[in-house]
Short mmCIF file of C-alpha atoms and ligand atoms in Angstrom, two decimals:
data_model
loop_
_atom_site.label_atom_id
_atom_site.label_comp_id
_atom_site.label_asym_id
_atom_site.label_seq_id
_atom_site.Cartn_x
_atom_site.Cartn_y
_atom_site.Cartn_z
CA UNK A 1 0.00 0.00 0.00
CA UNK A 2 2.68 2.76 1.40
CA UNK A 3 4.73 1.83 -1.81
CA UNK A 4 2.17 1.96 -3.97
CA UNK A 5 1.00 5.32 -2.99
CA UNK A 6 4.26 6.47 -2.77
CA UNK A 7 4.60 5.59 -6.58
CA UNK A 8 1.31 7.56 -7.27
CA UNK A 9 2.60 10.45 -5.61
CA UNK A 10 5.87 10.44 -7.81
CA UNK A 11 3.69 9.52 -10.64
CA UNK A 12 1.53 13.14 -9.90
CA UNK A 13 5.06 15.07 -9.08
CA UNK A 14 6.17 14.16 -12.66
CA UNK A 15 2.73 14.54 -14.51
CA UNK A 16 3.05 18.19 -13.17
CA UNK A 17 6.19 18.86 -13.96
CA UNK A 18 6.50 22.17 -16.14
CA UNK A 19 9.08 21.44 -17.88
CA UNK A 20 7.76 18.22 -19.77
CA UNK A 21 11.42 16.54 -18.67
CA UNK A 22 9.56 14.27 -16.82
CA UNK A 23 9.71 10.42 -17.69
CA UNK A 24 6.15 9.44 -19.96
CA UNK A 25 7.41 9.33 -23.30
CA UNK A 26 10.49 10.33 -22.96
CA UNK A 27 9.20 13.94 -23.97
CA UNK A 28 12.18 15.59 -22.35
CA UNK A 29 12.78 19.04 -24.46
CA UNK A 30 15.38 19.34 -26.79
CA UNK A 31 15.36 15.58 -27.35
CA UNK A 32 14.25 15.88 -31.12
CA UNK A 33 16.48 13.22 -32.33
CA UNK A 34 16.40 10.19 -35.01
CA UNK A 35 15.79 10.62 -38.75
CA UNK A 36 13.68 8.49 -40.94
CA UNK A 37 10.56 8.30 -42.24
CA UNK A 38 7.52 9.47 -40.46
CA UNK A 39 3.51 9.89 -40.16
CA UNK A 40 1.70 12.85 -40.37
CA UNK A 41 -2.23 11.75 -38.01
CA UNK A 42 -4.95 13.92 -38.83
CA UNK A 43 -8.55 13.94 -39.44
CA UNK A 44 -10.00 13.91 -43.14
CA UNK A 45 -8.81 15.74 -45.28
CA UNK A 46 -11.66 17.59 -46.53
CA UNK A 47 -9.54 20.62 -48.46
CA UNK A 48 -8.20 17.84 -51.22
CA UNK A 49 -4.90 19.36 -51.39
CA UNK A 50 -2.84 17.96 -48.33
CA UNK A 51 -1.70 15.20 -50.20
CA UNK A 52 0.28 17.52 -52.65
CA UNK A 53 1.81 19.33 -49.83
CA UNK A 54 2.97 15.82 -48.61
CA UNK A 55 4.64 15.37 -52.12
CA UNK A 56 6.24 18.78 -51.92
CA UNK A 57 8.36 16.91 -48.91
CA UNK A 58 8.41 13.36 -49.95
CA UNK A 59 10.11 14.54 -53.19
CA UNK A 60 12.88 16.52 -51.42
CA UNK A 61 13.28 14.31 -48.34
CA UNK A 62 13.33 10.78 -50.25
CA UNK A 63 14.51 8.66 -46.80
CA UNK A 64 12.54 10.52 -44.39
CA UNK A 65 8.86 10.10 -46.19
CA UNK A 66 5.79 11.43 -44.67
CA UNK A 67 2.88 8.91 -44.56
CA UNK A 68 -0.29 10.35 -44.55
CA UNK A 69 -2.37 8.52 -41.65
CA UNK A 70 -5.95 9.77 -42.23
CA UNK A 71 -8.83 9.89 -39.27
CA UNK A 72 -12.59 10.15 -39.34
CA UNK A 73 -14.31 14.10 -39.98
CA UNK A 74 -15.07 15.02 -36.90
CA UNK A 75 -12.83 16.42 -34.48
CA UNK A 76 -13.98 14.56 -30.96
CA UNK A 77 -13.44 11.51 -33.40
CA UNK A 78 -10.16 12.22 -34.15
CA UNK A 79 -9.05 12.83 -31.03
CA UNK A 80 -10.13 9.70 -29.39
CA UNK A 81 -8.21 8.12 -31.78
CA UNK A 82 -4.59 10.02 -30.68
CA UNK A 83 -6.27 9.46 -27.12
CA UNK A 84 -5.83 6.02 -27.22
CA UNK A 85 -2.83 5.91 -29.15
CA UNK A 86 -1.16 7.74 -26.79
CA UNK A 87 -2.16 5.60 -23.80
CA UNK A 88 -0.85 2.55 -25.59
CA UNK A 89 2.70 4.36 -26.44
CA UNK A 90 2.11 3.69 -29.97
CA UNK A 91 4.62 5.26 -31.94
CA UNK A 92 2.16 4.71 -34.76
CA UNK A 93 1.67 8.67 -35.10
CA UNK A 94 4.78 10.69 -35.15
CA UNK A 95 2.98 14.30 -36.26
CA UNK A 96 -0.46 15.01 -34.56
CA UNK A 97 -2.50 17.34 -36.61
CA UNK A 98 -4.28 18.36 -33.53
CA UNK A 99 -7.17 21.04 -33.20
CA UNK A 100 -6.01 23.48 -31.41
CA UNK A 101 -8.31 22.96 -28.19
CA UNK A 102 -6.28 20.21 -27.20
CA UNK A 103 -2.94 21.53 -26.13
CA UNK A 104 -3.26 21.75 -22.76
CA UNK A 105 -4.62 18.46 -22.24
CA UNK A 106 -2.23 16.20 -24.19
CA UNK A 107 0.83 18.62 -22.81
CA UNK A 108 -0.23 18.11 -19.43
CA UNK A 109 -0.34 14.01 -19.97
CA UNK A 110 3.30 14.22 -21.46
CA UNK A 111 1.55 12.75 -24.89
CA UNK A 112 3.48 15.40 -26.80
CA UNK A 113 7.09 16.69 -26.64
CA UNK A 114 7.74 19.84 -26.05
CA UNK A 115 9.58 21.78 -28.61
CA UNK A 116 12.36 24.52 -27.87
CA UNK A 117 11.05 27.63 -29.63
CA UNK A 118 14.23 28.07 -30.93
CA UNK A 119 13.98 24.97 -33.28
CA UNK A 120 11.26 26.47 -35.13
CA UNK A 121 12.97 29.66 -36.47
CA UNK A 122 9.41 31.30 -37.72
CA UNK A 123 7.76 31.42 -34.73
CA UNK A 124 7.85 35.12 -34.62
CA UNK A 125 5.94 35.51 -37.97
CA UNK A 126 2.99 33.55 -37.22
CA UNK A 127 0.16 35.51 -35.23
CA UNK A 128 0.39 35.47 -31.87
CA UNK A 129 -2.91 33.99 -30.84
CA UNK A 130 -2.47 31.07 -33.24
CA UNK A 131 0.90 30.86 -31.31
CA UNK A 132 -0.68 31.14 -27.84
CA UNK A 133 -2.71 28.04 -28.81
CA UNK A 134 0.46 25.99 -29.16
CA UNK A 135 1.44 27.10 -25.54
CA UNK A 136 1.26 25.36 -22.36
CA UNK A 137 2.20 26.71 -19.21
CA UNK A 138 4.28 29.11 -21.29
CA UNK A 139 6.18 26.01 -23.05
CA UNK A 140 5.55 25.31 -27.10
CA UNK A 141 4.07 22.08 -27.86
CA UNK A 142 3.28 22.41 -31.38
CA UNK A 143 3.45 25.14 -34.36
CA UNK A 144 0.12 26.29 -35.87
CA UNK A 145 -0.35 25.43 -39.28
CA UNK A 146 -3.72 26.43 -40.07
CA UNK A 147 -5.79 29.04 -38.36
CA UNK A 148 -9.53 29.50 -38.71
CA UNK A 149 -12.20 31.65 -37.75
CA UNK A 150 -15.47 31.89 -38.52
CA UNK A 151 -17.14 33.37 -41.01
CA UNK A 152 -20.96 34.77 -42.48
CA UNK A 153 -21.28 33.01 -45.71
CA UNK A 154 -24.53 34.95 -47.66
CA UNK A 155 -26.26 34.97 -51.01
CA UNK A 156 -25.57 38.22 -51.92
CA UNK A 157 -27.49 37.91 -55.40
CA UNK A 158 -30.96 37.17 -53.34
CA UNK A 159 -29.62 39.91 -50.90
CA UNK A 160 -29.47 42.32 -53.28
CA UNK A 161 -32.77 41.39 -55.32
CA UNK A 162 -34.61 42.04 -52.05
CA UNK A 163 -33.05 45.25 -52.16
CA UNK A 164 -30.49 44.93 -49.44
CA UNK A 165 -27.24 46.45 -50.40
CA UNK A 166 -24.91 45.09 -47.12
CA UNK A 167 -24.58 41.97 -44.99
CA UNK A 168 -26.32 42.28 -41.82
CA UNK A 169 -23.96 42.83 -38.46
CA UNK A 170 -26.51 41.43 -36.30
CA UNK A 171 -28.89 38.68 -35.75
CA UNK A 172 -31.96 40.78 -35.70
CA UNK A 173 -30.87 42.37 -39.06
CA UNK A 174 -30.08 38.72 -40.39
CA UNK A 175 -33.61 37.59 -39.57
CA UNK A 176 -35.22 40.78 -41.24
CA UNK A 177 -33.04 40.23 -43.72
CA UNK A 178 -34.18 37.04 -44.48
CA UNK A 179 -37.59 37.73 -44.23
CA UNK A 180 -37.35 40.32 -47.00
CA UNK A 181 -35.81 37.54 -49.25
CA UNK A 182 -38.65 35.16 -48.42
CA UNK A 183 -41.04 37.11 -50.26
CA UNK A 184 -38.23 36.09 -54.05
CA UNK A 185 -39.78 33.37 -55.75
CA UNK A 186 -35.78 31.87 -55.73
CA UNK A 187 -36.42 31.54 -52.00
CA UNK A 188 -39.22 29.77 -51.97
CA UNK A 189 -37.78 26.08 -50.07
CA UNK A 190 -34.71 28.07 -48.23
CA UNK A 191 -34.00 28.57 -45.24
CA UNK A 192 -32.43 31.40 -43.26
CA UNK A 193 -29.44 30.24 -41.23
CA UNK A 194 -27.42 27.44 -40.47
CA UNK A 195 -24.28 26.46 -38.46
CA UNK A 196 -23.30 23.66 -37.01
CA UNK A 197 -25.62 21.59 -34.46
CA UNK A 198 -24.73 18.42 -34.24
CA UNK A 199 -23.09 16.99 -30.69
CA UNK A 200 -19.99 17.38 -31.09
CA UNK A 201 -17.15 20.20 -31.15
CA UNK A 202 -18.55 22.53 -33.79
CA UNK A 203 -21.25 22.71 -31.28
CA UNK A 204 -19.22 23.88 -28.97
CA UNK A 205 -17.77 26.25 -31.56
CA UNK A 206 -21.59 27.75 -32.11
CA UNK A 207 -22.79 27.61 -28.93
CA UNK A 208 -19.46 29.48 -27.65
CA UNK A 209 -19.66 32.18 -31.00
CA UNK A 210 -23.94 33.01 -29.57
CA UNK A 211 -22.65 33.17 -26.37
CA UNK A 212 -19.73 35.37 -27.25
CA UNK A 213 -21.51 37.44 -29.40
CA UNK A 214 -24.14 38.38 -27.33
CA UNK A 215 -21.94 39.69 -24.42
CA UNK A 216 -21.54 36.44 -22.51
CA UNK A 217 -18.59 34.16 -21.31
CA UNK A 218 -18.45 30.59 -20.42
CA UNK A 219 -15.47 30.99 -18.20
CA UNK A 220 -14.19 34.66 -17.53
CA UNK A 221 -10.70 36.22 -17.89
CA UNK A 222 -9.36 33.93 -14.85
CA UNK A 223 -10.78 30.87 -16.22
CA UNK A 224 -13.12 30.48 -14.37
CA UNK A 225 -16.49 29.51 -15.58
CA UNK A 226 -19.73 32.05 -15.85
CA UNK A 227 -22.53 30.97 -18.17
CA UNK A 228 -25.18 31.50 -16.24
CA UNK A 229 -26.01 34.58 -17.53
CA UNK A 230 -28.30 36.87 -18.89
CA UNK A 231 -26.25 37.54 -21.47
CA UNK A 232 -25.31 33.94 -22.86
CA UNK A 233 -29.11 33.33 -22.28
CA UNK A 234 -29.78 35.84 -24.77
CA UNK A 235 -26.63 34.31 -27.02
CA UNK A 236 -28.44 30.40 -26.84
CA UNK A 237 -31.91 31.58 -27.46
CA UNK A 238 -31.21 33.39 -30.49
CA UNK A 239 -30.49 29.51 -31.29
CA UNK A 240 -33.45 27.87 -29.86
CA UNK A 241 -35.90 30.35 -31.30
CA UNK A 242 -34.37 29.88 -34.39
CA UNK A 243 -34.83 26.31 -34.31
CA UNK A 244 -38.39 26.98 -33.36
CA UNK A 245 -39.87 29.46 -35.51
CA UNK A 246 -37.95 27.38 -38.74
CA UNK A 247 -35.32 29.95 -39.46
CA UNK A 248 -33.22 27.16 -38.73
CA UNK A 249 -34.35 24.65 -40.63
CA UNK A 250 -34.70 20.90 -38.08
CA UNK A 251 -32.42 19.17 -40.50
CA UNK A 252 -29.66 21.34 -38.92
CA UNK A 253 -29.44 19.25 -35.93
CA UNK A 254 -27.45 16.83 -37.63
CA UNK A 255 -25.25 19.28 -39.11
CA UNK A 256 -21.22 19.24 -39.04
CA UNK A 257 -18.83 21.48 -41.52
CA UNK A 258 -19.65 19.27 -44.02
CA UNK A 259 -23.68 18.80 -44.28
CA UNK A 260 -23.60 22.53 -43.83
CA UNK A 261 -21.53 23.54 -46.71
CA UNK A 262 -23.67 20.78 -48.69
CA UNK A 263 -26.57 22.56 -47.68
CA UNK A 264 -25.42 26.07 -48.65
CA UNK A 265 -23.97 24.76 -51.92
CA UNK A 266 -27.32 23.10 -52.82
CA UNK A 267 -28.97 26.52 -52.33
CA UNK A 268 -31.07 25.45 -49.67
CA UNK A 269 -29.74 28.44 -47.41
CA UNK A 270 -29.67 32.39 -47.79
CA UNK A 271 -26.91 32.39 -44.68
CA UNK A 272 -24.50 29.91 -43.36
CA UNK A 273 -21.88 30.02 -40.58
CA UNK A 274 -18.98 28.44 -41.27
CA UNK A 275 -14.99 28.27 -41.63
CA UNK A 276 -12.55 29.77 -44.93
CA UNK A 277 -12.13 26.32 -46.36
CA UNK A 278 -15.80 26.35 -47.53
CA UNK A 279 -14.70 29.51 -49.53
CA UNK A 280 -12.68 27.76 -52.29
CA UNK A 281 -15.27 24.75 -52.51
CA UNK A 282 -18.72 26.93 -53.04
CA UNK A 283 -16.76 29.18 -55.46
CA UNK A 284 -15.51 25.86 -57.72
CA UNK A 285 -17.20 25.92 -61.21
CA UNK A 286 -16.88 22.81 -61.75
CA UNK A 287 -20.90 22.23 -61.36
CA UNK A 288 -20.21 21.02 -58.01
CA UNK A 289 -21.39 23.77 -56.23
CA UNK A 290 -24.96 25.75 -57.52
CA UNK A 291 -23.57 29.30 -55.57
CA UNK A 292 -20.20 30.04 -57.17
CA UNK A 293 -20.44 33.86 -58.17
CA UNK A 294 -23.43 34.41 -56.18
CA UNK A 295 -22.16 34.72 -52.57
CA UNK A 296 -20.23 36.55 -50.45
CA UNK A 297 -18.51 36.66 -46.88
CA UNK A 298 -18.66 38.49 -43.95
CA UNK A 299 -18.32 39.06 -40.52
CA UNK A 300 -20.54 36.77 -37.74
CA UNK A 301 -23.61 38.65 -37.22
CA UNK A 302 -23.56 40.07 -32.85
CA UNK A 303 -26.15 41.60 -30.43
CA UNK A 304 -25.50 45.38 -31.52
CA UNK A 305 -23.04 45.28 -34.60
CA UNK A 306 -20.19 42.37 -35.77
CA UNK A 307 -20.23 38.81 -33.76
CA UNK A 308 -17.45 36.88 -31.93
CA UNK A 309 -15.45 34.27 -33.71
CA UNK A 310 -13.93 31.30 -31.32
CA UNK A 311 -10.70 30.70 -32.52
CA UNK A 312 -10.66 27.78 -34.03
CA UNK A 313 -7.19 26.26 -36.02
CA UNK A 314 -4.58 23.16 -36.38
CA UNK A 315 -1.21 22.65 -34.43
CA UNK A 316 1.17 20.06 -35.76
CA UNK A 317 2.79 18.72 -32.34
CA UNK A 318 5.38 15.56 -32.02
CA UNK A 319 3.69 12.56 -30.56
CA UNK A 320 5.93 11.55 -27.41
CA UNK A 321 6.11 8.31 -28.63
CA UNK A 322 7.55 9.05 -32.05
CA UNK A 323 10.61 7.72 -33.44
CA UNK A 324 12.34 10.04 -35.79
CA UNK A 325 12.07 13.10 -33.89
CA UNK A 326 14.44 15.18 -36.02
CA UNK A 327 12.53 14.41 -39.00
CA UNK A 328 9.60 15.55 -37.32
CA UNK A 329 10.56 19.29 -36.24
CA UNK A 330 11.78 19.59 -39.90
CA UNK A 331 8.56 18.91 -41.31
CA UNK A 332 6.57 20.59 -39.36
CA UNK A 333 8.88 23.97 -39.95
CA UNK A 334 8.76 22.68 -43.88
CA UNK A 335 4.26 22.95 -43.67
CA UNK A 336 4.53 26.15 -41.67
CA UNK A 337 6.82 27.72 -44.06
CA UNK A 338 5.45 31.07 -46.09
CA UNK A 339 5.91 29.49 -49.48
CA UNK A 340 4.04 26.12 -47.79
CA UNK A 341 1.31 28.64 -46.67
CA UNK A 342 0.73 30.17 -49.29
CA UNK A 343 0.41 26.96 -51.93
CA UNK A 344 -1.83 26.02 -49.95
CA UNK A 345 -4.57 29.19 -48.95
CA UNK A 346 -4.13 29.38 -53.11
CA UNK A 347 -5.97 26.24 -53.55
CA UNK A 348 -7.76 25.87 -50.25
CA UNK A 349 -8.50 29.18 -48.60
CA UNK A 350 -7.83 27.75 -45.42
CA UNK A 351 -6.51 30.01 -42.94
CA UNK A 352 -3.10 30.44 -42.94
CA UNK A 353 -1.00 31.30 -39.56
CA UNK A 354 1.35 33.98 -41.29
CA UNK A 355 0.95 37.42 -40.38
CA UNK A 356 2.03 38.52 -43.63
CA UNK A 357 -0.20 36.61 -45.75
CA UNK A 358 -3.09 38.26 -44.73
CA UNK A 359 -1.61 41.46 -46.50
CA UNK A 360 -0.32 40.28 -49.35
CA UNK A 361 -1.53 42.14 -52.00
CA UNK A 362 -1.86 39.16 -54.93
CA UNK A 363 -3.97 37.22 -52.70
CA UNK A 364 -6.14 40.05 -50.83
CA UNK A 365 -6.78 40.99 -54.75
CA UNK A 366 -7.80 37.16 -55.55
CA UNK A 367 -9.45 36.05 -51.98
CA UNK A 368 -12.07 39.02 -50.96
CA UNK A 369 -12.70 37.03 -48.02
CA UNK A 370 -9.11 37.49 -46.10
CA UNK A 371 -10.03 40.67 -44.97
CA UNK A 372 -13.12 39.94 -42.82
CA UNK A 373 -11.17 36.51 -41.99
CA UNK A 374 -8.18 38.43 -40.67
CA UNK A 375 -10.76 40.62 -38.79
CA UNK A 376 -12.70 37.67 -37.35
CA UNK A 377 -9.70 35.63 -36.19
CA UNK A 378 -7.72 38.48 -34.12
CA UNK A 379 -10.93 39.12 -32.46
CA UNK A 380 -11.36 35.56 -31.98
CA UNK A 381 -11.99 33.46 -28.37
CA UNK A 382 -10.53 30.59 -27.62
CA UNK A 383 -12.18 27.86 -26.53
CA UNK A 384 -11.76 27.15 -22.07
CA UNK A 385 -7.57 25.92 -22.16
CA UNK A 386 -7.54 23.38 -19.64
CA UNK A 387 -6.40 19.89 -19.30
CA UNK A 388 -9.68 18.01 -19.44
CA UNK A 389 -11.31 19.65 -22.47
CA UNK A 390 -12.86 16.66 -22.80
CA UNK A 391 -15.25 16.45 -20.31
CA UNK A 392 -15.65 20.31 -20.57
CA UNK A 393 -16.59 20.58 -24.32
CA UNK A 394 -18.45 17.13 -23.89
CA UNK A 395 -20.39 19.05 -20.71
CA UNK A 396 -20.81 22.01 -23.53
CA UNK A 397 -22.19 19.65 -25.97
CA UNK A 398 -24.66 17.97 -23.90
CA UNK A 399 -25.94 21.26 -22.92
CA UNK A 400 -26.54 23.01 -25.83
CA UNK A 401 -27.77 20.38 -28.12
CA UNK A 402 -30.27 19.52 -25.30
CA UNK A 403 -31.59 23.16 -25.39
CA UNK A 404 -31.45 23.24 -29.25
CA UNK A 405 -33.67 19.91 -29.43
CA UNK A 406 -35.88 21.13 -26.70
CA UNK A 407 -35.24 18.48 -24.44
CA UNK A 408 -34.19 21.63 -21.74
CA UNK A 409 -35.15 24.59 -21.17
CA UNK A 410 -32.25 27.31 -21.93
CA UNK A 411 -32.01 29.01 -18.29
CA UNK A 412 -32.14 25.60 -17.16
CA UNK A 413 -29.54 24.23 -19.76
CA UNK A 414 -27.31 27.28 -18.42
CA UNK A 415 -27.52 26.45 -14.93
CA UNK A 416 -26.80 22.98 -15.03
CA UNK A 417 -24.02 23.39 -17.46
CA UNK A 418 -22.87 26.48 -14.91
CA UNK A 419 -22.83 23.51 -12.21
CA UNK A 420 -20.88 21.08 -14.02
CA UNK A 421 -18.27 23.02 -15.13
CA UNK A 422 -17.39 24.29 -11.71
CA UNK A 423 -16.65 20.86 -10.78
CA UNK A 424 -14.33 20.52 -14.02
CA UNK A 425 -12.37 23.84 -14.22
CA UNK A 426 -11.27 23.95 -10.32
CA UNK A 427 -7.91 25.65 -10.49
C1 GLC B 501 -12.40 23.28 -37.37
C2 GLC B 501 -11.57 24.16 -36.45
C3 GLC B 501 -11.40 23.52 -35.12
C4 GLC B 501 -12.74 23.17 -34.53
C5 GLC B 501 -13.51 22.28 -35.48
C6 GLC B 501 -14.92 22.03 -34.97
O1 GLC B 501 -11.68 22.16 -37.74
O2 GLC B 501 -10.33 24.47 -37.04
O3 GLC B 501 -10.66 24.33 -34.23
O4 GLC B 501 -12.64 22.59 -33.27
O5 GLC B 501 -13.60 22.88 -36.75
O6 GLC B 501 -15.62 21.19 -35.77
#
């Protein structure tokens, strides 16, 4: 017994060790050794063009290949799956193409080695906040290679038909707006809005962007949680009353990334929340999309003018458990290179995490929709950063999709979620 709990204790010393040179998987900094080939674990590729990036290094680095090792869509999905490779030490993974909620939580479990900032030599070009997201306890554990933030996706052709020259800048507006429309025999079968509502972490994402944009929190400057508000009240009802009067239409309920941007493509809605990579794929005219040249982008609509983004992104880290560590760091500093960046937001329009790229004047000519992007992700929130995200989005989750099916009522939904989150977050 004595021994035993003596080992636990030692085990909890070294778990909370700040400097990740504690024993687990041998994540001691600086240790980013061995060279040979690797794999790159991430979820579904949905942008079609990560492949071609992995060429771009494969072709140069012809003994230290990058495998691509592709996981399901959605995000909670994806990281079960480094979850439980990480428990079993698997060195399966060597580069985690990890959302950027879940830093703190695999940092703080030693699943992923810390990296010296000075091994990744353009850390000081990438913006700060997508930097910050990399960060725990002050220590780098990964270097962002995507941002994202979200955006207002409208049909400006039926917009201005109905005689409305600009996109609205807040819900109320959005819903007048889209009452005006209804009256267009092309709207007849749309529907106003949609995000994302299924249970998982883009619900988390929406549910955090109403609350956010209404003048709420769900856990304040000290990190410390405070939905039980008047304000976030307003944020999730905006939600349920759109699911009940039908400017949402029910079919939403099921909706990730994907079924939304099917949904918006199909012309079945006049607005749709959603992140840059749906940019490139609604605008393709290859008669896969029935909206290319009739929409445009801008900011999330608020309570009294322009909404509230949660920062959303991807941070390549180094599983723990990796062999070819040196490998690793260079390809990870190879995808978050300008030139890497840049390929890529030129077929994509994913977010990039380069300052500069935002300003460039080729692409700001070519993508209309970096400046409101730029806008939306530097006045971005990030999702609560604390070491079990899981059970705190999952708590988030449960919460709002019970209020949006009308299983709770929201003030209820609030308080309860209020409740369980003070017994998660307790530092
Ligand atoms: C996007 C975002 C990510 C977010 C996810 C939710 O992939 O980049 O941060 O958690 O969507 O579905």
């Amino acid at each position: 017994m004595a021994v035993a709990s003596s080992l636990a204790l030692l085990a909890t010393a070294c778990g909370s060790g700040d400097d990740g040179s504690s024993s687990g998987g041998g994540s001691s900094a600086g240790a980013l050794e061995g060279r040979g080939p690797i794999t790159l674990a991430g979820g579904k590729d949905t942008s079609g063009n990560l492949q071609n990036q992995l060429n771009a290094w494969n072709a140069q680095h012809p003994n230290e290949k990058v495998e691509l090792k592709e996981l399901p869509e959605d995000a909670d999905a994806q990281r079960q799956q480094m979850v439980q490779n990480a428990q079993n030490k698997s060195d399966a993974f060597s580069v985690l193409n990890m959302d950027v909620v879940w830093t703190s939580e695999f940092a703080a479990n030693q699943w992923i080695t810390q990296i010296p900032e000075d091994k990744v030599p353009d850390l000081g070009k990438l913006i700060p906040a997508t930097v910050d997201t990399a960060k725990y306890r002050d220590k780098l554990y990964g270097v962002p290679i995507t941002s994202d933030g979200g955006l207002l996706y409208y049909r400006k052709d039926l917009l201005t038909k109905a005689g409305i020259a600009e996109a609205p800048k807040t819900w109320d507006e959005m819903l007048a707006d889209c009452q005006k429309v209804a009256a267009l025999p092309e709207a007849k079968g749309m529907s106003c809005y949609a995000g994302q509502f299924e249970k998982y972490e883009g619900l988390t994402v929406n549910f955090s962007e109403a609350v956010n944009s209404a003048g709420g929190v769900i856990v304040d400057k000290d990190g410390k949680p405070n939905v039980n508000t008047p304000e976030a009240l307003a944020g999730l009802q905006e939600l349920t009353n759109g699911f009940k009067t039908g400017a949402i239409p029910k079919a939403a309920i099921t909706y990730k990334e994907e079924e939304s941007r099917r949904a918006f493509q199909e012309g079945k809605l006049l607005f749709l929340r959603n992140w840059p990579y749906v940019y490139a794929k609604a605008e393709a005219t290859d008669g896969s999309s029935k909206v290319a040249g009739k929409f445009a982008v801008a900011p999330l609509p608020g309570k009294t003018g322009p909404g509230v983004s949660s920062l959303g992104g991807h941070d390549y880290a180094i599983s723990a458990f990796a062999k070819n560590k040196a490998t690793a760091i260079d390809f990870i500093n190879f995808m978050a290179s300008e030139a890497r960046q840049k390929a890529n937001i030129e077929k994509t329009s994913q977010a990039p995490t380069w300052a500069s790229l935002y300003d460039d004047p080729t692409l700001t000519k070519q993508f209309p929709y970096l400046a409101p992007l730029k806008a939306s992700i530097l006045a971005a929130q990030p999702r609560p950063k604390v070491v079990k995200y899981g059970d705190v989005t999952a708590a988030i989750q449960q919460a709002a999709y019970d209020a949006l099916s009308g299983k709770t009522q929201p003030q209820q939904a609030l308080s309860d979620l209020q409740t369980k989150l003070q017994s998660l977050i307790t530092q």
